[in-house]
PDB file of C-alpha atoms and ligand atoms in Angstrom:
ATOM      1  CA  MET A   1      -2.317  11.465  79.296  1.00  0.00           C
ATOM      2  CA  ARG A   2      -1.794  14.731  77.379  1.00  0.00           C
ATOM      3  CA  SER A   3       0.079  16.512  80.169  1.00  0.00           C
ATOM      4  CA  LEU A   4       2.197  13.423  80.848  1.00  0.00           C
ATOM      5  CA  ARG A   5       3.200  13.235  77.174  1.00  0.00           C
ATOM      6  CA  GLU A   6       4.088  16.938  77.322  1.00  0.00           C
ATOM      7  CA  GLN A   7       6.303  16.187  80.308  1.00  0.00           C
ATOM      8  CA  LEU A   8       8.136  13.546  78.256  1.00  0.00           C
ATOM      9  CA  CYS A   9       8.916  16.237  75.651  1.00  0.00           C
ATOM     10  CA  GLU A  10      10.119  18.707  78.296  1.00  0.00           C
ATOM     11  CA  TYR A  11      12.409  16.288  80.119  1.00  0.00           C
ATOM     12  CA  GLY A  12      13.553  14.763  76.834  1.00  0.00           C
ATOM     13  CA  ARG A  13      14.785  18.200  75.769  1.00  0.00           C
ATOM     14  CA  ARG A  14      16.481  18.728  79.132  1.00  0.00           C
ATOM     15  CA  ALA A  15      18.209  15.327  78.926  1.00  0.00           C
ATOM     16  CA  VAL A  16      19.725  16.315  75.562  1.00  0.00           C
ATOM     17  CA  GLU A  17      20.626  19.844  76.757  1.00  0.00           C
ATOM     18  CA  LEU A  18      22.456  18.435  79.774  1.00  0.00           C
ATOM     19  CA  GLY A  19      24.332  15.900  77.628  1.00  0.00           C
ATOM     20  CA  LEU A  20      22.768  12.915  79.398  1.00  0.00           C
ATOM     21  CA  VAL A  21      21.848  11.354  76.053  1.00  0.00           C
ATOM     22  CA  ILE A  22      22.986  11.642  72.429  1.00  0.00           C
ATOM     23  CA  GLY A  23      21.126  10.817  69.232  1.00  0.00           C
ATOM     24  CA  THR A  24      18.167   8.524  69.775  1.00  0.00           C
ATOM     25  CA  SER A  25      19.616   6.872  72.879  1.00  0.00           C
ATOM     26  CA  GLY A  26      17.831   7.028  76.225  1.00  0.00           C
ATOM     27  CA  ASN A  27      14.141   6.827  77.014  1.00  0.00           C
ATOM     28  CA  LEU A  28      11.634   8.128  79.520  1.00  0.00           C
ATOM     29  CA  SER A  29       8.221   7.035  80.685  1.00  0.00           C
ATOM     30  CA  VAL A  30       5.543   8.151  83.080  1.00  0.00           C
ATOM     31  CA  ARG A  31       2.680   6.102  84.487  1.00  0.00           C
ATOM     32  CA  GLU A  32      -0.919   6.972  85.340  1.00  0.00           C
ATOM     33  CA  GLY A  33      -3.039   4.098  86.588  1.00  0.00           C
ATOM     34  CA  GLU A  34      -2.715   1.188  84.174  1.00  0.00           C
ATOM     35  CA  LEU A  35      -1.351   3.355  81.358  1.00  0.00           C
ATOM     36  CA  VAL A  36       2.235   4.360  80.600  1.00  0.00           C
ATOM     37  CA  ALA A  37       3.275   7.183  78.259  1.00  0.00           C
ATOM     38  CA  VAL A  38       6.709   6.405  76.850  1.00  0.00           C
ATOM     39  CA  THR A  39       9.126   8.007  74.418  1.00  0.00           C
ATOM     40  CA  PRO A  40       9.015   6.491  70.907  1.00  0.00           C
ATOM     41  CA  SER A  41      11.652   4.344  69.264  1.00  0.00           C
ATOM     42  CA  GLY A  42      14.013   6.061  66.840  1.00  0.00           C
ATOM     43  CA  VAL A  43      13.266   9.720  67.667  1.00  0.00           C
ATOM     44  CA  ALA A  44      15.857  11.975  69.338  1.00  0.00           C
ATOM     45  CA  LEU A  45      14.633  13.064  72.757  1.00  0.00           C
ATOM     46  CA  ASP A  46      14.829  16.769  71.802  1.00  0.00           C
ATOM     47  CA  ARG A  47      12.570  16.214  68.750  1.00  0.00           C
ATOM     48  CA  LEU A  48       9.540  14.809  70.544  1.00  0.00           C
ATOM     49  CA  THR A  49       6.010  16.139  70.324  1.00  0.00           C
ATOM     50  CA  PRO A  50       3.210  14.896  72.616  1.00  0.00           C
ATOM     51  CA  GLU A  51       1.528  13.162  69.644  1.00  0.00           C
ATOM     52  CA  THR A  52       4.680  11.159  68.855  1.00  0.00           C
ATOM     53  CA  CYS A  53       4.810   9.652  72.365  1.00  0.00           C
ATOM     54  CA  PRO A  54       2.989   6.289  72.412  1.00  0.00           C
ATOM     55  CA  VAL A  55       0.806   5.135  75.275  1.00  0.00           C
ATOM     56  CA  VAL A  56       0.935   1.475  76.342  1.00  0.00           C
ATOM     57  CA  ASP A  57      -0.847  -0.428  79.066  1.00  0.00           C
ATOM     58  CA  VAL A  58       1.133  -2.106  81.844  1.00  0.00           C
ATOM     59  CA  GLU A  59       0.951  -5.426  79.950  1.00  0.00           C
ATOM     60  CA  GLY A  60       2.707  -3.839  76.986  1.00  0.00           C
ATOM     61  CA  HIS A  61      -0.188  -3.411  74.517  1.00  0.00           C
ATOM     62  CA  LEU A  62      -0.049  -0.303  72.378  1.00  0.00           C
ATOM     63  CA  VAL A  63      -3.062   1.845  73.308  1.00  0.00           C
ATOM     64  CA  GLU A  64      -2.330   5.062  71.425  1.00  0.00           C
ATOM     65  CA  GLY A  65       0.232   6.498  69.012  1.00  0.00           C
ATOM     66  CA  GLU A  66       1.515   5.993  65.469  1.00  0.00           C
ATOM     67  CA  LEU A  67       5.108   5.261  66.428  1.00  0.00           C
ATOM     68  CA  GLN A  68       6.475   2.204  68.179  1.00  0.00           C
ATOM     69  CA  PRO A  69       7.305   2.605  71.875  1.00  0.00           C
ATOM     70  CA  SER A  70      10.962   2.675  72.896  1.00  0.00           C
ATOM     71  CA  SER A  71      12.697  -0.697  72.592  1.00  0.00           C
ATOM     72  CA  GLU A  72      13.394  -0.522  76.349  1.00  0.00           C
ATOM     73  CA  THR A  73       9.670  -0.430  77.167  1.00  0.00           C
ATOM     74  CA  PRO A  74       9.768  -4.044  78.544  1.00  0.00           C
ATOM     75  CA  MET A  75      12.393  -2.896  81.069  1.00  0.00           C
ATOM     76  CA  HIS A  76      10.233   0.099  82.068  1.00  0.00           C
ATOM     77  CA  LEU A  77       7.177  -2.154  82.507  1.00  0.00           C
ATOM     78  CA  ALA A  78       9.142  -4.680  84.590  1.00  0.00           C
ATOM     79  CA  VAL A  79      10.287  -1.894  86.902  1.00  0.00           C
ATOM     80  CA  TYR A  80       6.722  -0.521  87.194  1.00  0.00           C
ATOM     81  CA  GLN A  81       5.501  -4.004  88.138  1.00  0.00           C
ATOM     82  CA  ALA A  82       8.125  -4.416  90.856  1.00  0.00           C
ATOM     83  CA  THR A  83       8.232  -0.932  92.394  1.00  0.00           C
ATOM     84  CA  ASP A  84       6.060   2.037  93.358  1.00  0.00           C
ATOM     85  CA  ALA A  85       7.611   4.064  90.506  1.00  0.00           C
ATOM     86  CA  ARG A  86       5.399   6.513  88.629  1.00  0.00           C
ATOM     87  CA  ALA A  87       8.168   7.623  86.244  1.00  0.00           C
ATOM     88  CA  ILE A  88      11.371   6.134  84.832  1.00  0.00           C
ATOM     89  CA  VAL A  89      14.391   7.747  83.154  1.00  0.00           C
ATOM     90  CA  HIS A  90      17.021   5.723  81.288  1.00  0.00           C
ATOM     91  CA  THR A  91      20.134   7.300  79.757  1.00  0.00           C
ATOM     92  CA  HIS A  92      23.564   6.370  78.431  1.00  0.00           C
ATOM     93  CA  SER A  93      25.221   9.223  80.351  1.00  0.00           C
ATOM     94  CA  VAL A  94      29.016   9.165  80.220  1.00  0.00           C
ATOM     95  CA  PHE A  95      30.092   8.617  83.827  1.00  0.00           C
ATOM     96  CA  GLY A  96      27.214   6.253  84.589  1.00  0.00           C
ATOM     97  CA  THR A  97      28.233   4.174  81.590  1.00  0.00           C
ATOM     98  CA  VAL A  98      31.908   4.273  82.634  1.00  0.00           C
ATOM     99  CA  VAL A  99      30.971   2.791  86.022  1.00  0.00           C
ATOM    100  CA  ALA A 100      28.612   0.313  84.350  1.00  0.00           C
ATOM    101  CA  THR A 101      31.411  -0.955  82.070  1.00  0.00           C
ATOM    102  CA  THR A 102      34.118  -1.277  84.727  1.00  0.00           C
ATOM    103  CA  MET A 103      32.495  -2.128  88.068  1.00  0.00           C
ATOM    104  CA  THR A 104      29.803  -4.275  89.670  1.00  0.00           C
ATOM    105  CA  GLU A 105      28.461  -1.502  91.895  1.00  0.00           C
ATOM    106  CA  LEU A 106      28.772   2.193  92.698  1.00  0.00           C
ATOM    107  CA  PRO A 107      29.761   2.406  96.371  1.00  0.00           C
ATOM    108  CA  PRO A 108      28.406   5.253  98.529  1.00  0.00           C
ATOM    109  CA  VAL A 109      31.282   7.737  98.644  1.00  0.00           C
ATOM    110  CA  HIS A 110      28.932  10.665  99.282  1.00  0.00           C
ATOM    111  CA  TYR A 111      25.947  10.748 101.615  1.00  0.00           C
ATOM    112  CA  ASN A 112      23.654  11.916  98.796  1.00  0.00           C
ATOM    113  CA  ALA A 113      23.859   8.324  97.542  1.00  0.00           C
ATOM    114  CA  LEU A 114      21.237   7.623 100.207  1.00  0.00           C
ATOM    115  CA  LEU A 115      18.713   9.455  98.029  1.00  0.00           C
ATOM    116  CA  LEU A 116      19.127   6.584  95.549  1.00  0.00           C
ATOM    117  CA  GLY A 117      19.103   3.874  98.224  1.00  0.00           C
ATOM    118  CA  GLY A 118      22.865   3.767  99.012  1.00  0.00           C
ATOM    119  CA  THR A 119      25.044   1.464  96.941  1.00  0.00           C
ATOM    120  CA  VAL A 120      23.866   1.389  93.321  1.00  0.00           C
ATOM    121  CA  LYS A 121      24.064  -2.094  91.776  1.00  0.00           C
ATOM    122  CA  VAL A 122      25.144  -2.832  88.221  1.00  0.00           C
ATOM    123  CA  ALA A 123      22.656  -5.219  86.591  1.00  0.00           C
ATOM    124  CA  PRO A 124      24.414  -8.001  84.623  1.00  0.00           C
ATOM    125  CA  TYR A 125      24.684  -7.437  80.892  1.00  0.00           C
ATOM    126  CA  ALA A 126      21.941  -8.594  78.553  1.00  0.00           C
ATOM    127  CA  THR A 127      20.959  -7.447  75.049  1.00  0.00           C
ATOM    128  CA  TYR A 128      18.928  -4.235  75.053  1.00  0.00           C
ATOM    129  CA  GLY A 129      15.174  -4.587  74.883  1.00  0.00           C
ATOM    130  CA  THR A 130      15.160  -8.251  76.035  1.00  0.00           C
ATOM    131  CA  PRO A 131      13.174  -9.795  78.908  1.00  0.00           C
ATOM    132  CA  GLU A 132      16.554 -10.872  80.386  1.00  0.00           C
ATOM    133  CA  LEU A 133      17.708  -7.267  80.671  1.00  0.00           C
ATOM    134  CA  ALA A 134      14.332  -6.268  82.138  1.00  0.00           C
ATOM    135  CA  ALA A 135      14.637  -9.023  84.780  1.00  0.00           C
ATOM    136  CA  ASN A 136      18.238  -8.075  85.612  1.00  0.00           C
ATOM    137  CA  VAL A 137      17.339  -4.397  86.065  1.00  0.00           C
ATOM    138  CA  ARG A 138      14.281  -5.255  88.120  1.00  0.00           C
ATOM    139  CA  ALA A 139      16.457  -7.331  90.501  1.00  0.00           C
ATOM    140  CA  ALA A 140      19.181  -4.663  90.763  1.00  0.00           C
ATOM    141  CA  MET A 141      16.546  -2.010  91.489  1.00  0.00           C
ATOM    142  CA  GLU A 142      15.070  -3.832  94.509  1.00  0.00           C
ATOM    143  CA  GLY A 143      14.836  -1.400  97.422  1.00  0.00           C
ATOM    144  CA  LYS A 144      16.594   1.328  95.369  1.00  0.00           C
ATOM    145  CA  ARG A 145      15.764   4.372  93.271  1.00  0.00           C
ATOM    146  CA  ALA A 146      18.512   3.663  90.723  1.00  0.00           C
ATOM    147  CA  ALA A 147      20.417   0.923  88.953  1.00  0.00           C
ATOM    148  CA  LEU A 148      23.182   0.753  86.396  1.00  0.00           C
ATOM    149  CA  MET A 149      23.095  -1.642  83.435  1.00  0.00           C
ATOM    150  CA  ALA A 150      26.411  -3.322  82.581  1.00  0.00           C
ATOM    151  CA  ASN A 151      28.037  -1.910  79.419  1.00  0.00           C
ATOM    152  CA  HIS A 152      24.920   0.135  78.775  1.00  0.00           C
ATOM    153  CA  GLY A 153      23.829   3.012  81.066  1.00  0.00           C
ATOM    154  CA  GLY A 154      21.695   3.952  84.029  1.00  0.00           C
ATOM    155  CA  VAL A 155      18.050   3.917  85.077  1.00  0.00           C
ATOM    156  CA  THR A 156      16.258   5.801  87.846  1.00  0.00           C
ATOM    157  CA  ILE A 157      12.728   5.937  89.199  1.00  0.00           C
ATOM    158  CA  GLY A 158      10.587   8.547  90.922  1.00  0.00           C
ATOM    159  CA  ALA A 159       7.084   9.427  92.057  1.00  0.00           C
ATOM    160  CA  THR A 160       7.083  12.012  89.256  1.00  0.00           C
ATOM    161  CA  LEU A 161       9.079  12.494  86.070  1.00  0.00           C
ATOM    162  CA  GLU A 162      10.839  15.443  87.691  1.00  0.00           C
ATOM    163  CA  GLU A 163      11.917  13.222  90.592  1.00  0.00           C
ATOM    164  CA  ALA A 164      13.135  10.440  88.300  1.00  0.00           C
ATOM    165  CA  PHE A 165      14.997  13.000  86.185  1.00  0.00           C
ATOM    166  CA  GLU A 166      16.690  14.564  89.221  1.00  0.00           C
ATOM    167  CA  ALA A 167      17.649  11.055  90.356  1.00  0.00           C
ATOM    168  CA  THR A 168      19.336  10.525  86.976  1.00  0.00           C
ATOM    169  CA  ARG A 169      21.254  13.789  87.386  1.00  0.00           C
ATOM    170  CA  LEU A 170      22.293  12.737  90.887  1.00  0.00           C
ATOM    171  CA  LEU A 171      23.340   9.256  89.705  1.00  0.00           C
ATOM    172  CA  GLU A 172      25.485  10.811  86.991  1.00  0.00           C
ATOM    173  CA  TRP A 173      27.045  13.246  89.507  1.00  0.00           C
ATOM    174  CA  LEU A 174      27.831  10.434  91.967  1.00  0.00           C
ATOM    175  CA  CYS A 175      29.396   8.354  89.174  1.00  0.00           C
ATOM    176  CA  GLU A 176      31.471  11.340  88.052  1.00  0.00           C
ATOM    177  CA  VAL A 177      32.707  12.023  91.589  1.00  0.00           C
ATOM    178  CA  TYR A 178      33.677   8.373  92.003  1.00  0.00           C
ATOM    179  CA  VAL A 179      35.376   8.021  88.626  1.00  0.00           C
ATOM    180  CA  ARG A 180      37.284  11.306  89.023  1.00  0.00           C
ATOM    181  CA  GLY A 181      38.138  10.301  92.603  1.00  0.00           C
ATOM    182  CA  LEU A 182      39.700   7.069  91.324  1.00  0.00           C
ATOM    183  CA  GLY A 183      41.940   9.183  89.104  1.00  0.00           C
ATOM    184  CA  VAL A 184      43.235  11.129  92.105  1.00  0.00           C
ATOM    185  CA  GLY A 185      43.506   8.382  94.720  1.00  0.00           C
ATOM    186  CA  LYS A 186      41.437   5.786  96.523  1.00  0.00           C
ATOM    187  CA  PRO A 187      37.961   7.187  97.277  1.00  0.00           C
ATOM    188  CA  THR A 188      36.834   6.537 100.854  1.00  0.00           C
ATOM    189  CA  VAL A 189      33.575   4.639 101.016  1.00  0.00           C
ATOM    190  CA  LEU A 190      31.172   5.701 103.765  1.00  0.00           C
ATOM    191  CA  THR A 191      30.518   3.024 106.393  1.00  0.00           C
ATOM    192  CA  ASP A 192      27.052   1.723 107.309  1.00  0.00           C
ATOM    193  CA  GLU A 193      27.405   3.614 110.614  1.00  0.00           C
ATOM    194  CA  GLN A 194      28.189   6.889 108.875  1.00  0.00           C
ATOM    195  CA  LEU A 195      25.241   6.422 106.538  1.00  0.00           C
ATOM    196  CA  ALA A 196      22.910   5.540 109.426  1.00  0.00           C
ATOM    197  CA  ALA A 197      24.000   8.750 111.161  1.00  0.00           C
ATOM    198  CA  VAL A 198      23.008  10.730 108.064  1.00  0.00           C
ATOM    199  CA  VAL A 199      19.564   9.123 108.035  1.00  0.00           C
ATOM    200  CA  GLU A 200      19.198   9.851 111.758  1.00  0.00           C
ATOM    201  CA  ARG A 201      20.235  13.472 111.171  1.00  0.00           C
ATOM    202  CA  SER A 202      17.751  13.916 108.323  1.00  0.00           C
ATOM    203  CA  PHE A 203      14.908  12.827 110.625  1.00  0.00           C
ATOM    204  CA  ASN A 204      16.079  15.160 113.392  1.00  0.00           C
ATOM    205  CA  PRO A 205      17.242  18.375 111.747  1.00  0.00           C
ATOM    206  CA  PRO A 206      18.763  20.958 114.116  1.00  0.00           C
ATOM    207  CA  GLU A 207      16.454  23.751 115.204  1.00  0.00           C
ATOM    208  CA  PHE A 208      18.030  27.150 115.432  1.00  0.00           C
ATOM    209  CA  PRO A 209      16.784  29.152 118.416  1.00  0.00           C
ATOM    210  CA  ARG A 210      15.367  32.575 117.553  1.00  0.00           C
ATOM    211  CA  ARG A 211      17.337  35.579 118.755  1.00  0.00           C
ATOM    212  CA  PRO A 212      15.474  37.014 121.753  1.00  0.00           C
TER     213      PRO A 212
HETATM  214 ZN1  LIG B   1      19.658   2.090  76.577  1.00  0.00          ZN
END
């Protein structure tokens, strides 16, 4: 788990550098087999060391570490149980939280939303750290790579921590485009047909003939 705990430190620092989290908010985890390395409770994500990152099993028992795991660990474990995720990133990023406090979903206004599964749902509000919030996020995440949590923030999954982290950056970018778009006019939402055409295109990329 050593290298996975080092990854938590690296992406924790990046999350702070990019302004995706402030203070001790936000948490990350990465899974290997039945074990999950997770960021600790009460430590800023740019102050982590591998030793400070606890390891829990998928049932939520503390396996290693002096510090308590993040209070959102139940949500992480619920998502691991319900998906093929190998890493999870949760932040209180500004535009994601704006959408999560004002809307019930983030509609696909850009085709890159497909990378997160299209429309991103906002999970109904529940107190942080509770089984209710974990269940709400798990339901909103079904068939997706991302979800928003009402009046709270965003969560993304990936096959690696890098993938989950890039999904968080993309989610924040999509939320920013939508929120800024609302300030200018009425953003056009892509139709199912337009999105299907993008998927079709991605499976059949154009081949450029070589110059003779
Ligand atoms: Zn949170």
